[in-house]
Amino acid sequence: MNQSAQAGAIKPSAKNKTRSKFGIGKGLAFLLLGVLLVTQLYPLLWLLIYSMKTNEEILDGGFFSLPASPQWTNFQQALDAGYFSFLGNSVKVTLITMICVLLLASMVAFAISRFQWKYGQVVMLLFLIGMMIPMQATLLPLMQMFKNIGPNGILNTHLALIIPYIAFQTPIAVFILSNFMKSIPNEIEESAIVDGAGVFRIFWNIILPVSVPPMMTVLILTFINIWNEYVLAATFISSQALKTLPFGANSFVSQYSVNYGAIGAFLVLGALPVVVIYFLLADKITKGMVAGAVKG
């Protein structure tokens, strides 16, 4: 009786300690997530408040202060400065880049992950090395190349942006897609081959439909990376009619004055498509990254 009583007394105590540790760990996790949430959302909230202030309120140094009266005219000025023209250029360049990256990366990943050939790992290594090359290190070589392509070169054209964008976004896309495609059972291909399917039919009708989650991840990451890119666009594009969204803020900077509120409004409008798409498709990014990491 005494032993059973002692055992009964010990078990609840152990359970309480386990629950206590679990509760503390859960509380710390929520605290950490709360801090991350604030640090990620506050810059967006601050930018929204900034865009509604007058120049005087901004220059007064009230970093955390709210505007006395929201200046909605800042957004009208941002629209009048050619926002839709910049937006159209960004949409054009981004969409073409996304489509090309997805097609090229999916075919390369299929060849690396599903074919048995001795140079597969070498090709994969070359793409991994490509992920390590900084974009800024290629500015001068690319400028010389684009200047000498064709009779007039391709500088100051959207093609001068699309080509390097594809080159820099394809390596990470190949990495994500190849890791996922390696996890696809070989029996699926073997059954298709028995039914008379060729390589291209297997790729289009079997591998691609199964690879939708990582493909969505590739599309969204490419969109986010290209949408706000400034360095290459500032180097290769000089025509006002061809400039993309990041250049719009320069429209409010003159030799003698700067319209800070309109700049903030333009930045809000420029970031809005990225924020909306990310929140709508955030689960797709997570599922695609986890699929490639765990199954690969």
Coordinates of C-alpha atoms in Angstrom, one line a residue, residues 6-296:
Q6 CA 4.3 6.7 -3.2
A7 CA 4.1 5.8 -6.9
G8 CA 0.8 7.6 -7.1
A9 CA 2.3 10.6 -5.5
I10 CA 5.3 10.6 -7.8
K11 CA 3.5 10.2 -11.1
P12 CA 1.3 13.4 -10.8
S13 CA 4.4 15.3 -9.7
A14 CA 6.3 14.2 -12.9
K15 CA 3.3 15.1 -15.0
N16 CA 3.1 18.6 -13.4
K17 CA 6.8 19.2 -14.1
T18 CA 6.4 18.1 -17.7
R19 CA 3.4 20.4 -18.1
S20 CA 5.3 23.2 -16.4
K21 CA 8.2 22.9 -18.8
F22 CA 5.9 22.6 -21.8
G23 CA 4.1 25.7 -20.6
I24 CA 7.3 27.7 -20.2
G25 CA 8.6 26.6 -23.6
K26 CA 5.3 27.4 -25.3
G27 CA 5.3 30.9 -23.6
L28 CA 8.8 31.6 -24.8
A29 CA 7.9 30.5 -28.3
F30 CA 4.9 32.8 -28.4
L31 CA 7.0 35.6 -27.0
L32 CA 9.7 35.1 -29.7
L33 CA 7.0 34.9 -32.5
G34 CA 5.4 38.1 -31.1
V35 CA 8.7 40.0 -31.2
L36 CA 9.3 38.8 -34.8
L37 CA 5.8 39.8 -35.8
V38 CA 6.3 43.3 -34.4
T39 CA 9.7 43.8 -36.1
Q40 CA 8.4 42.6 -39.4
L41 CA 5.1 44.6 -39.5
Y42 CA 6.3 47.8 -37.9
P43 CA 8.3 49.0 -40.9
L44 CA 5.2 48.7 -43.1
L45 CA 3.0 50.5 -40.5
W46 CA 5.7 53.2 -40.2
L47 CA 5.9 53.7 -43.9
L48 CA 2.1 54.0 -44.1
I49 CA 2.1 56.7 -41.4
Y50 CA 5.1 58.4 -43.1
S51 CA 3.2 58.6 -46.4
M52 CA 0.4 60.5 -44.8
K53 CA 2.5 63.3 -43.4
T54 CA 3.4 66.7 -44.7
N55 CA 7.1 67.7 -45.3
E56 CA 7.0 69.9 -42.2
E57 CA 5.9 67.0 -40.0
I58 CA 8.5 64.7 -41.4
L59 CA 11.3 67.2 -41.0
D60 CA 10.3 68.1 -37.5
G61 CA 11.8 64.8 -36.4
G62 CA 8.6 63.2 -35.0
F63 CA 9.7 59.7 -35.9
F64 CA 6.8 58.0 -34.0
S65 CA 4.2 60.7 -34.3
L66 CA 0.9 60.4 -36.1
P67 CA 0.0 62.9 -38.8
A68 CA -2.1 65.9 -37.6
S69 CA -4.3 65.4 -40.7
P70 CA -3.8 62.5 -43.2
Q71 CA -2.4 63.8 -46.5
W72 CA -4.2 61.7 -49.0
T73 CA -3.0 64.0 -51.7
N74 CA 0.4 62.4 -51.4
F75 CA -1.1 59.2 -53.0
Q76 CA -2.7 61.3 -55.8
Q77 CA 0.7 62.9 -56.5
A78 CA 2.3 59.4 -56.6
L79 CA -0.3 58.3 -59.2
D80 CA 0.2 61.4 -61.2
A81 CA 4.0 60.9 -61.3
G82 CA 3.6 58.0 -63.7
Y83 CA 2.9 55.2 -61.3
F84 CA 1.0 53.1 -63.8
S85 CA 3.7 53.4 -66.4
F86 CA 6.3 52.2 -63.9
L87 CA 4.0 49.5 -62.8
G88 CA 3.4 48.3 -66.3
N89 CA 7.2 48.0 -67.0
S90 CA 7.7 46.1 -63.7
V91 CA 4.8 43.7 -64.5
K92 CA 6.2 43.1 -68.0
V93 CA 9.8 42.4 -66.9
T94 CA 8.7 40.3 -63.8
L95 CA 6.2 38.1 -65.7
I96 CA 8.6 37.3 -68.5
T97 CA 11.4 36.5 -66.0
M98 CA 9.1 34.3 -63.9
I99 CA 7.9 32.3 -66.9
C100 CA 11.4 31.8 -68.4
V101 CA 12.9 30.9 -65.0
L102 CA 10.2 28.3 -64.3
L103 CA 10.6 26.7 -67.8
L104 CA 14.4 26.6 -67.7
A105 CA 14.7 25.5 -64.1
S106 CA 12.1 22.8 -64.3
M107 CA 13.8 21.2 -67.4
V108 CA 17.3 21.4 -65.8
A109 CA 16.0 20.0 -62.5
F110 CA 14.3 17.2 -64.4
A111 CA 17.5 16.3 -66.2
I112 CA 19.6 16.5 -63.1
S113 CA 17.3 14.6 -60.8
R114 CA 15.7 11.9 -63.0
F115 CA 18.4 11.1 -65.6
Q116 CA 21.4 8.9 -64.9
W117 CA 24.3 10.6 -66.5
K118 CA 27.8 11.2 -65.2
Y119 CA 27.8 15.0 -65.6
G120 CA 24.6 15.5 -63.6
Q121 CA 26.4 16.4 -60.3
V122 CA 28.8 18.6 -62.2
V123 CA 26.0 20.6 -63.7
M124 CA 24.3 20.9 -60.3
L125 CA 27.6 22.1 -58.8
L126 CA 27.8 24.9 -61.4
F127 CA 24.3 26.1 -60.5
L128 CA 25.2 26.1 -56.8
I129 CA 28.3 28.2 -57.6
G130 CA 26.0 30.5 -59.5
M131 CA 24.1 31.1 -56.3
M132 CA 27.2 32.5 -54.7
I133 CA 28.1 35.1 -57.3
P134 CA 27.0 38.6 -56.2
M135 CA 24.9 40.5 -58.7
Q136 CA 27.0 43.7 -58.3
A137 CA 30.2 41.9 -59.4
T138 CA 28.7 41.3 -62.9
L139 CA 27.7 44.9 -63.7
L140 CA 30.7 46.0 -65.8
P141 CA 31.1 42.7 -67.7
L142 CA 27.3 42.6 -68.5
M143 CA 27.4 46.3 -69.6
Q144 CA 30.2 45.5 -72.1
M145 CA 28.4 42.4 -73.4
F146 CA 25.1 44.2 -73.8
K147 CA 26.8 47.1 -75.5
N148 CA 28.3 44.8 -78.2
I149 CA 25.2 42.6 -78.8
G150 CA 23.7 43.3 -82.2
P151 CA 24.3 46.5 -84.3
N152 CA 23.0 48.8 -81.6
G153 CA 23.4 46.7 -78.4
I154 CA 20.6 46.0 -76.0
L155 CA 21.4 48.5 -73.3
N156 CA 18.4 50.7 -72.4
T157 CA 16.0 47.9 -73.3
H158 CA 14.0 45.6 -71.0
L159 CA 15.9 42.7 -72.5
A160 CA 19.0 44.0 -70.7
L161 CA 17.1 43.4 -67.4
I162 CA 15.4 40.1 -68.3
I163 CA 18.5 38.2 -69.3
P164 CA 20.5 38.8 -66.1
Y165 CA 17.3 38.4 -63.9
I166 CA 16.8 34.9 -65.4
A167 CA 20.5 34.1 -64.9
F168 CA 20.5 35.0 -61.3
Q169 CA 17.1 33.5 -60.4
T170 CA 17.5 30.2 -62.1
P171 CA 20.1 28.6 -59.7
I172 CA 18.0 28.8 -56.6
A173 CA 15.0 27.6 -58.7
V174 CA 17.0 24.5 -59.9
F175 CA 18.0 23.8 -56.4
I176 CA 14.4 23.8 -55.0
L177 CA 12.9 21.9 -57.9
S178 CA 15.7 19.2 -58.2
N179 CA 15.4 18.4 -54.5
F180 CA 11.7 17.8 -54.8
M181 CA 11.9 15.9 -58.1
K182 CA 14.4 13.4 -56.6
S183 CA 11.7 12.4 -54.1
I184 CA 9.2 11.3 -56.8
P185 CA 9.0 7.5 -57.0
N186 CA 10.6 5.9 -60.0
E187 CA 7.6 3.5 -60.3
I188 CA 5.6 6.4 -61.8
E189 CA 8.0 6.9 -64.7
E190 CA 8.4 3.1 -65.2
S191 CA 4.6 2.7 -65.6
A192 CA 4.5 5.6 -68.0
I193 CA 7.3 4.1 -70.1
V194 CA 5.5 0.8 -70.2
D195 CA 2.5 2.6 -71.6
G196 CA 4.7 4.1 -74.3
A197 CA 5.3 7.6 -72.9
G198 CA 8.4 9.4 -74.0
V199 CA 10.7 11.8 -72.1
F200 CA 8.7 14.9 -72.9
R201 CA 5.4 13.3 -72.1
I202 CA 6.7 12.1 -68.8
F203 CA 8.0 15.6 -68.1
W204 CA 4.9 17.6 -69.1
N205 CA 2.1 15.1 -67.9
I206 CA 3.7 13.5 -64.9
I207 CA 6.6 15.4 -63.3
L208 CA 5.3 19.0 -63.7
P209 CA 1.8 18.3 -62.3
V210 CA 3.3 16.6 -59.2
S211 CA 5.8 19.5 -58.7
V212 CA 3.2 22.3 -58.4
P213 CA 4.1 23.2 -54.7
P214 CA 7.8 23.9 -55.3
M215 CA 7.0 25.5 -58.6
M216 CA 4.7 28.0 -56.8
T217 CA 7.6 28.7 -54.4
V218 CA 9.9 29.4 -57.3
L219 CA 7.4 31.8 -58.9
I220 CA 6.7 33.7 -55.7
L221 CA 10.4 34.0 -54.7
T222 CA 11.3 35.2 -58.2
F223 CA 8.5 37.7 -58.1
I224 CA 9.7 39.2 -54.8
N225 CA 13.3 39.3 -55.8
I226 CA 12.7 40.9 -59.2
W227 CA 9.9 43.4 -58.2
N228 CA 12.1 45.6 -56.1
E229 CA 15.4 45.1 -57.9
Y230 CA 17.2 48.5 -58.4
V231 CA 20.9 48.0 -59.1
L232 CA 20.7 46.4 -62.5
A233 CA 17.8 48.6 -63.5
A234 CA 19.6 51.7 -62.6
T235 CA 22.7 50.6 -64.5
F236 CA 21.1 49.3 -67.8
I237 CA 18.0 51.5 -68.1
S238 CA 18.2 55.3 -68.8
S239 CA 15.0 56.0 -70.7
Q240 CA 12.2 57.3 -68.4
A241 CA 9.6 55.4 -70.4
L242 CA 11.3 52.0 -69.7
K243 CA 12.0 52.5 -66.0
T244 CA 10.5 50.2 -63.4
L245 CA 8.8 50.9 -60.1
P246 CA 11.9 51.4 -57.9
F247 CA 12.7 54.5 -59.9
G248 CA 9.4 56.2 -59.2
A249 CA 10.5 57.7 -56.0
N250 CA 13.1 59.7 -57.9
S251 CA 10.3 61.7 -59.5
F252 CA 9.8 63.6 -56.3
V253 CA 13.4 64.7 -55.9
S254 CA 14.5 67.9 -57.6
Q255 CA 17.6 70.1 -57.2
Y256 CA 16.1 72.3 -54.6
S257 CA 13.3 70.3 -52.9
V258 CA 12.2 66.8 -52.0
N259 CA 8.5 65.8 -51.5
Y260 CA 9.0 63.2 -48.7
G261 CA 5.4 62.4 -48.2
A262 CA 4.8 61.7 -51.9
I263 CA 7.9 59.4 -51.9
G264 CA 6.4 57.5 -48.9
A265 CA 3.1 57.2 -50.8
F266 CA 4.8 55.9 -53.9
L267 CA 6.8 53.3 -51.8
V268 CA 3.5 52.2 -50.2
L269 CA 1.9 51.7 -53.7
G270 CA 5.0 50.0 -55.0
A271 CA 5.2 47.5 -52.0
L272 CA 1.4 46.8 -52.0
P273 CA 1.4 44.2 -54.8
V274 CA 4.2 42.3 -53.1
V275 CA 2.6 42.4 -49.7
V276 CA -0.8 41.3 -51.0
I277 CA 0.6 38.4 -53.1
Y278 CA 2.8 37.2 -50.3
F279 CA 0.0 37.1 -47.7
L280 CA -2.3 35.3 -50.2
L281 CA 0.3 32.7 -51.1
A282 CA 2.5 32.5 -48.0
D283 CA 1.3 28.9 -47.3
K284 CA 2.4 27.9 -50.9
I285 CA 6.0 29.2 -50.1
T286 CA 6.1 27.2 -46.9
K287 CA 4.8 24.0 -48.4
G288 CA 7.1 24.2 -51.4
M289 CA 10.2 24.9 -49.3
V290 CA 9.3 22.1 -46.8
A291 CA 8.6 19.6 -49.7
G292 CA 12.0 20.3 -51.3
A293 CA 13.9 20.2 -48.0
V294 CA 12.3 17.2 -46.3
K295 CA 11.7 14.9 -49.3
G296 CA 15.0 15.8 -51.0

